[in-house]
CSV table of C-alpha atoms and ligand atoms in Angstrom, one decimal:
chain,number,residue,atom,x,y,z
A,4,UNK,CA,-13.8,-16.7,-6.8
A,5,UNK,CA,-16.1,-15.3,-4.0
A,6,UNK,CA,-14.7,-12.1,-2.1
A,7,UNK,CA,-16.5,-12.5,1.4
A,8,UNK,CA,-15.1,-8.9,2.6
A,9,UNK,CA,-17.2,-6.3,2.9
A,10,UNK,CA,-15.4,-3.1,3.8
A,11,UNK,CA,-16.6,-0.6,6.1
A,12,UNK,CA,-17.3,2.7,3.9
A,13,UNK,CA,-17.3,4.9,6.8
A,14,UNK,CA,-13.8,3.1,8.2
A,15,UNK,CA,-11.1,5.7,10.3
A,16,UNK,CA,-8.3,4.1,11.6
A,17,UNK,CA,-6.8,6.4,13.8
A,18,UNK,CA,-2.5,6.5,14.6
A,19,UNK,CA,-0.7,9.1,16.9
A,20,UNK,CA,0.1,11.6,14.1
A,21,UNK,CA,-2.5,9.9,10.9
A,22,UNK,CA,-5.5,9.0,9.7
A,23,UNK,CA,-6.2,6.1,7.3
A,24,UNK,CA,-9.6,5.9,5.8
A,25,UNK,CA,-11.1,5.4,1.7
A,26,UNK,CA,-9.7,8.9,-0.4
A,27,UNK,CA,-13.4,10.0,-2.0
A,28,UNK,CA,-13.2,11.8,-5.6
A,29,UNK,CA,-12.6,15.3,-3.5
A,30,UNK,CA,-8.6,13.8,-3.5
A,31,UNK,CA,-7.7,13.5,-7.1
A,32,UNK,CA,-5.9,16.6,-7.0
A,33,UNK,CA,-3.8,15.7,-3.7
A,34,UNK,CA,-3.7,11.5,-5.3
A,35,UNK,CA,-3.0,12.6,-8.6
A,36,UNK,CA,0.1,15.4,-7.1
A,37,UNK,CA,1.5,12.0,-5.0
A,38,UNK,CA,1.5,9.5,-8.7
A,39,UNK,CA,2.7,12.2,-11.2
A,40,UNK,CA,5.6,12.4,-9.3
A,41,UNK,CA,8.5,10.9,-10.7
A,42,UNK,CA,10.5,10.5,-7.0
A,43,UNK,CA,7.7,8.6,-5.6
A,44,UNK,CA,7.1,6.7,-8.9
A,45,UNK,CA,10.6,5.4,-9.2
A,46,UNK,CA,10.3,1.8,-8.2
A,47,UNK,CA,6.9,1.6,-8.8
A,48,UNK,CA,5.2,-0.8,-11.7
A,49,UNK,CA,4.5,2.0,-14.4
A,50,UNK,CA,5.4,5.7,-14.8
A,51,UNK,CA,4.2,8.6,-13.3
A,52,UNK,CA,0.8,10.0,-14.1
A,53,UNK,CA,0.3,12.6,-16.9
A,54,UNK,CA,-3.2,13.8,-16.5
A,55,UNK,CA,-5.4,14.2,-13.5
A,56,UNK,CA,-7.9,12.5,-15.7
A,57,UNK,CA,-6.1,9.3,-14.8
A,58,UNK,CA,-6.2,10.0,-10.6
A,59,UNK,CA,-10.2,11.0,-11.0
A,60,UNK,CA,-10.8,7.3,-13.0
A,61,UNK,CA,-8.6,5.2,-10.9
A,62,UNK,CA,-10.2,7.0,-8.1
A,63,UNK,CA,-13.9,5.5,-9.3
A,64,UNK,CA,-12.5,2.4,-10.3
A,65,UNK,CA,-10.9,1.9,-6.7
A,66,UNK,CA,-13.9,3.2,-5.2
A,67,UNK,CA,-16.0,0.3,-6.8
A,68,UNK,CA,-13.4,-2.8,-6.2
A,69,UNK,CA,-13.6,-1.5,-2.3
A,70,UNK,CA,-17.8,-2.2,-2.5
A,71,UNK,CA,-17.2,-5.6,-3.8
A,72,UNK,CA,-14.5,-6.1,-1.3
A,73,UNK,CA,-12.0,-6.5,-3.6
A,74,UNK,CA,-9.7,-4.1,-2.6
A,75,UNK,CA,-9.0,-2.6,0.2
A,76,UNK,CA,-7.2,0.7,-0.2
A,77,UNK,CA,-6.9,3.4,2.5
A,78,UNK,CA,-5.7,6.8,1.9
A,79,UNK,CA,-3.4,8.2,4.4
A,80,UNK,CA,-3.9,11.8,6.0
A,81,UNK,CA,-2.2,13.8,8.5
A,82,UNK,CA,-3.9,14.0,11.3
A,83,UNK,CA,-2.8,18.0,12.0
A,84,UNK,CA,-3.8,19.0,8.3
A,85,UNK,CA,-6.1,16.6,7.2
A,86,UNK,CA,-3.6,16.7,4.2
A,87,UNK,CA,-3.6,13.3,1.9
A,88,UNK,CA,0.3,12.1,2.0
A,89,UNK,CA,0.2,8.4,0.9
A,90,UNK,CA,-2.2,5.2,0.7
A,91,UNK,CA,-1.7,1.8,1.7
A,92,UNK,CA,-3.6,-1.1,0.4
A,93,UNK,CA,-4.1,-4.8,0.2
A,94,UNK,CA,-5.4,-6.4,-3.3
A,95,UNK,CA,-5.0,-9.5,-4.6
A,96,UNK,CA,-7.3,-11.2,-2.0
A,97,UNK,CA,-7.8,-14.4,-1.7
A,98,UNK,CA,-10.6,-15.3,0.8
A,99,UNK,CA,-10.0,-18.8,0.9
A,100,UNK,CA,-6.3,-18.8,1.5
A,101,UNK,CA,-6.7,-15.5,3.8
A,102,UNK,CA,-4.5,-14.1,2.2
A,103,UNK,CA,-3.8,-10.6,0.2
A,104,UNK,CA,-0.5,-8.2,-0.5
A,105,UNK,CA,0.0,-4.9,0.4
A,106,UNK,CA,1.3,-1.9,-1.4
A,107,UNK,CA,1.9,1.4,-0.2
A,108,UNK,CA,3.1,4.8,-0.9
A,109,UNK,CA,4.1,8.6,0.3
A,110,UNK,CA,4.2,11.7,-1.0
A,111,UNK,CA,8.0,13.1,-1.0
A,112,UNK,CA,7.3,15.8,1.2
A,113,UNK,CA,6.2,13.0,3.7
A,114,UNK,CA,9.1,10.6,3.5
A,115,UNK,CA,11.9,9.6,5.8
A,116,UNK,CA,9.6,10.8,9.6
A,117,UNK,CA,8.5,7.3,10.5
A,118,UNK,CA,5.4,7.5,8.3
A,119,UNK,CA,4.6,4.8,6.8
A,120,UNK,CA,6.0,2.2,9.4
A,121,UNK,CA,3.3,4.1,11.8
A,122,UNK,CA,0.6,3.3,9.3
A,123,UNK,CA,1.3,0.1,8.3
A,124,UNK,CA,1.4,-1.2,11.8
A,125,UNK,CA,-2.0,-0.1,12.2
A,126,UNK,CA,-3.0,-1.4,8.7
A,127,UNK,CA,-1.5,-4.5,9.2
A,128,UNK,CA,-2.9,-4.8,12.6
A,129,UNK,CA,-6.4,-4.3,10.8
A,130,UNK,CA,-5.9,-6.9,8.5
A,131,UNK,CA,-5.3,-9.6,10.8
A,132,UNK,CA,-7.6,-8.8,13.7
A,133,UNK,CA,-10.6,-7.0,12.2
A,134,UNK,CA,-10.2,-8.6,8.6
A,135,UNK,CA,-8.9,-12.2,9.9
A,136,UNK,CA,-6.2,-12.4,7.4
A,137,UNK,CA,-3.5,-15.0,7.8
A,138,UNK,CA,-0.7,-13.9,5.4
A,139,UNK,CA,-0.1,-11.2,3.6
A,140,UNK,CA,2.5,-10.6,0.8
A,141,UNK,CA,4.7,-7.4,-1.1
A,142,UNK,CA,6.3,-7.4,-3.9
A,143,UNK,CA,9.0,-4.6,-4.4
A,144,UNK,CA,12.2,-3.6,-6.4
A,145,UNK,CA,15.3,-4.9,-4.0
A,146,UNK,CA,16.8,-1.6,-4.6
A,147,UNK,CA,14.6,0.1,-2.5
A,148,UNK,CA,16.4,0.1,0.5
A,149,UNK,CA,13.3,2.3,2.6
A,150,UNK,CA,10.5,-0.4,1.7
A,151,UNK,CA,12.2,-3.1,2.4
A,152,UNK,CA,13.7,-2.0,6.2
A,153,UNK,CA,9.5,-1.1,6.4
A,154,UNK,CA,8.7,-4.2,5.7
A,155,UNK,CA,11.6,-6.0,7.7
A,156,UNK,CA,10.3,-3.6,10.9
A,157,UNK,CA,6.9,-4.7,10.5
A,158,UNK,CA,8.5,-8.7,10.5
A,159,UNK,CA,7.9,-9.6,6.7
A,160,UNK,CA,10.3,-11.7,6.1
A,161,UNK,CA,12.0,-11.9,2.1
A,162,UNK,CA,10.9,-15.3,0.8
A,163,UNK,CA,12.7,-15.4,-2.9
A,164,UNK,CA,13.5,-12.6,-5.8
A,165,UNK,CA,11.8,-13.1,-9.2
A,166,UNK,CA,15.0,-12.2,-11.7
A,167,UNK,CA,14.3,-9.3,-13.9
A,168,UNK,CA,10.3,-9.7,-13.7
A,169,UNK,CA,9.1,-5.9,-14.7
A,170,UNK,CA,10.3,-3.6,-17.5
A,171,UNK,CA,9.2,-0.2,-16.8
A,172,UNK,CA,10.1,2.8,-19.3
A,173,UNK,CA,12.9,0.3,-20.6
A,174,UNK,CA,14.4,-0.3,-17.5
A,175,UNK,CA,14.2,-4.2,-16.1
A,176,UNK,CA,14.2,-4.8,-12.4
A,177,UNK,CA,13.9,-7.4,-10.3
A,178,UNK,CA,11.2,-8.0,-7.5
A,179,UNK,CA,11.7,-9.1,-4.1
A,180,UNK,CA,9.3,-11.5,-3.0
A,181,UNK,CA,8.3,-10.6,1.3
A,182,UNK,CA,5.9,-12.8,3.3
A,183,UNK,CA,3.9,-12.2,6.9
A,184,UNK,CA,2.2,-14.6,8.6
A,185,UNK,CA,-0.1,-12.5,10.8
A,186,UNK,CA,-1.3,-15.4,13.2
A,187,UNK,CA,2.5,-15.8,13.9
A,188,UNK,CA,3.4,-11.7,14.6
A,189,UNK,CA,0.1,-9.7,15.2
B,21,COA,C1,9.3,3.4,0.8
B,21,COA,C2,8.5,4.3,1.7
B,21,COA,C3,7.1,3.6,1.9
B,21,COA,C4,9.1,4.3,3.1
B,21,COA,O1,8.3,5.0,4.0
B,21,COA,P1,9.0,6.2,4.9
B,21,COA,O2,8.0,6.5,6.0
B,21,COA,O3,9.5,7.3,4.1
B,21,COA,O4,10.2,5.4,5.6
B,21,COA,P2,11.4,6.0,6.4
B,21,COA,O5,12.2,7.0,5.5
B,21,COA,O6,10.9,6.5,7.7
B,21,COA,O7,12.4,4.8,6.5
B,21,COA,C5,12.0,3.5,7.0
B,21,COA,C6,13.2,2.8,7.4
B,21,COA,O8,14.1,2.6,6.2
B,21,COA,C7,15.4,3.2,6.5
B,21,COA,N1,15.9,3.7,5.2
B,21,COA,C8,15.4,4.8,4.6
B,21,COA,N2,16.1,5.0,3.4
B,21,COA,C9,17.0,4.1,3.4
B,21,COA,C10,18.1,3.7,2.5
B,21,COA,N3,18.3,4.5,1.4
B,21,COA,N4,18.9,2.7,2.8
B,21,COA,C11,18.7,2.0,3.9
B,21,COA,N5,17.7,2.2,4.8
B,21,COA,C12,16.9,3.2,4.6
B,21,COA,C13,15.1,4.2,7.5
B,21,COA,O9,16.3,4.5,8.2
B,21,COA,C14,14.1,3.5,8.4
B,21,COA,O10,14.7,2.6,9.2
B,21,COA,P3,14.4,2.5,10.7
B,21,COA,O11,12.9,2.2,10.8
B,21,COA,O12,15.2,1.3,11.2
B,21,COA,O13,14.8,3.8,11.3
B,21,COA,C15,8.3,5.7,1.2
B,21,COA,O14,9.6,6.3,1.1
B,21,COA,C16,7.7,5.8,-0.2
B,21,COA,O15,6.5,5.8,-0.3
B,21,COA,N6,8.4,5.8,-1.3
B,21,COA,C17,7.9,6.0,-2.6
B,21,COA,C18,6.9,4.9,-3.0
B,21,COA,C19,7.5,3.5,-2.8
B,21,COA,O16,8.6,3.3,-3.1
B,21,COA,N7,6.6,2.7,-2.3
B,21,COA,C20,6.9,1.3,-2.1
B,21,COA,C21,6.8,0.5,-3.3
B,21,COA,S1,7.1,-1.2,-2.9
């Protein structure tokens, strides 16, 4: 399948209080601090990182999906520290279809302020008018109450739950299906 997106390298999109732009290999400290920790980690789709070995490879790997416009995958920074609190990103592109899903994350310390909604709408907003994306898709565990009132904000709408579809450490969970069509919201 042909990925027609080629991502800007030098890309800053700028919010009132954040900054979203590509995390360089200078952030596997602050990326690897975000994924080894077990409060943000707890709906996500395997466990928390061990070693910083694993942030400084998945920061390469990343690094080379975004230059074959792949994947798209922002870091998020505070705009006051320059500190790196989250990332959002959309994968799973499909150029024909327009189409891609999102994902997202925050450190703890930069939960429950309004963060991610404030990024995401920018992100989103990226997606549909500098990107041309149509629709856009996340899949997340039902339980978690803050993604999906995110999502709900930003007008995804939940399209159907997948029964029992990851096992994680032993634990099943279900995933919860959201949709956006951009052409329709943005
Ligand atoms: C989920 C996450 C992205 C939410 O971002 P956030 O900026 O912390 O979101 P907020 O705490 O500001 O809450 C967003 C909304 O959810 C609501 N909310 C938060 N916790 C809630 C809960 N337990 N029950 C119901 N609503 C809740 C907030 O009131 C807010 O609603 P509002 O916009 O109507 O005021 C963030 O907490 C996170 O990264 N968590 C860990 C990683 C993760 O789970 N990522 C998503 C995987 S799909």
């Amino acid at each position: 399948m042909s990925h027609p997106y080629a991502f800007a390298q030098d890309l800053s999109l700028l919010t009132p209080r954040l900054q979203l732009r590509p995390m360089g290999s200078d952030d596997a400290a602050a990326w690897f601090a975000i994924m080894a920790d077990p409060q943000v980690m707890r709906f996500w789709n395997h466990a928390p990182w061990r070693e910083l070995a694993e942030a400084q490879a998945a920061l390469a790997v990343d690094r080379q999906a975004y230059a074959e416009g792949q994947l798209f995958k922002l870091g998020i920074y505070r705009r006051d520290s320059d500190e790196l609190i989250g990332m959002c990103q959309c994968y799973h592109i499909e150029a024909e279809s327009r189409r891609g899903e999102i994902g997202y994350c925050l450190a703890s310390n930069a939960q429950g302020q309004g963060f991610m909604g404030e990024a995401l709408e920018h992100f989103v907003r990226y997606l549909g008018q500098g990107l041309n994306m149509r629709r856009l898709e996340a899949e997340i565990d039902p339980r978690n109450q803050a993604s999906a009132r995110t999502l709900e904000r930003l007008g995804f709408v939940l399209e159907g739950t997948l029964r029992e579809r990851w096992c994680v450490g032993g634990e099943l969970s279900d995933s919860g299906l959201y949709g956006l069509l951009l052409e329709r919201t943005v």
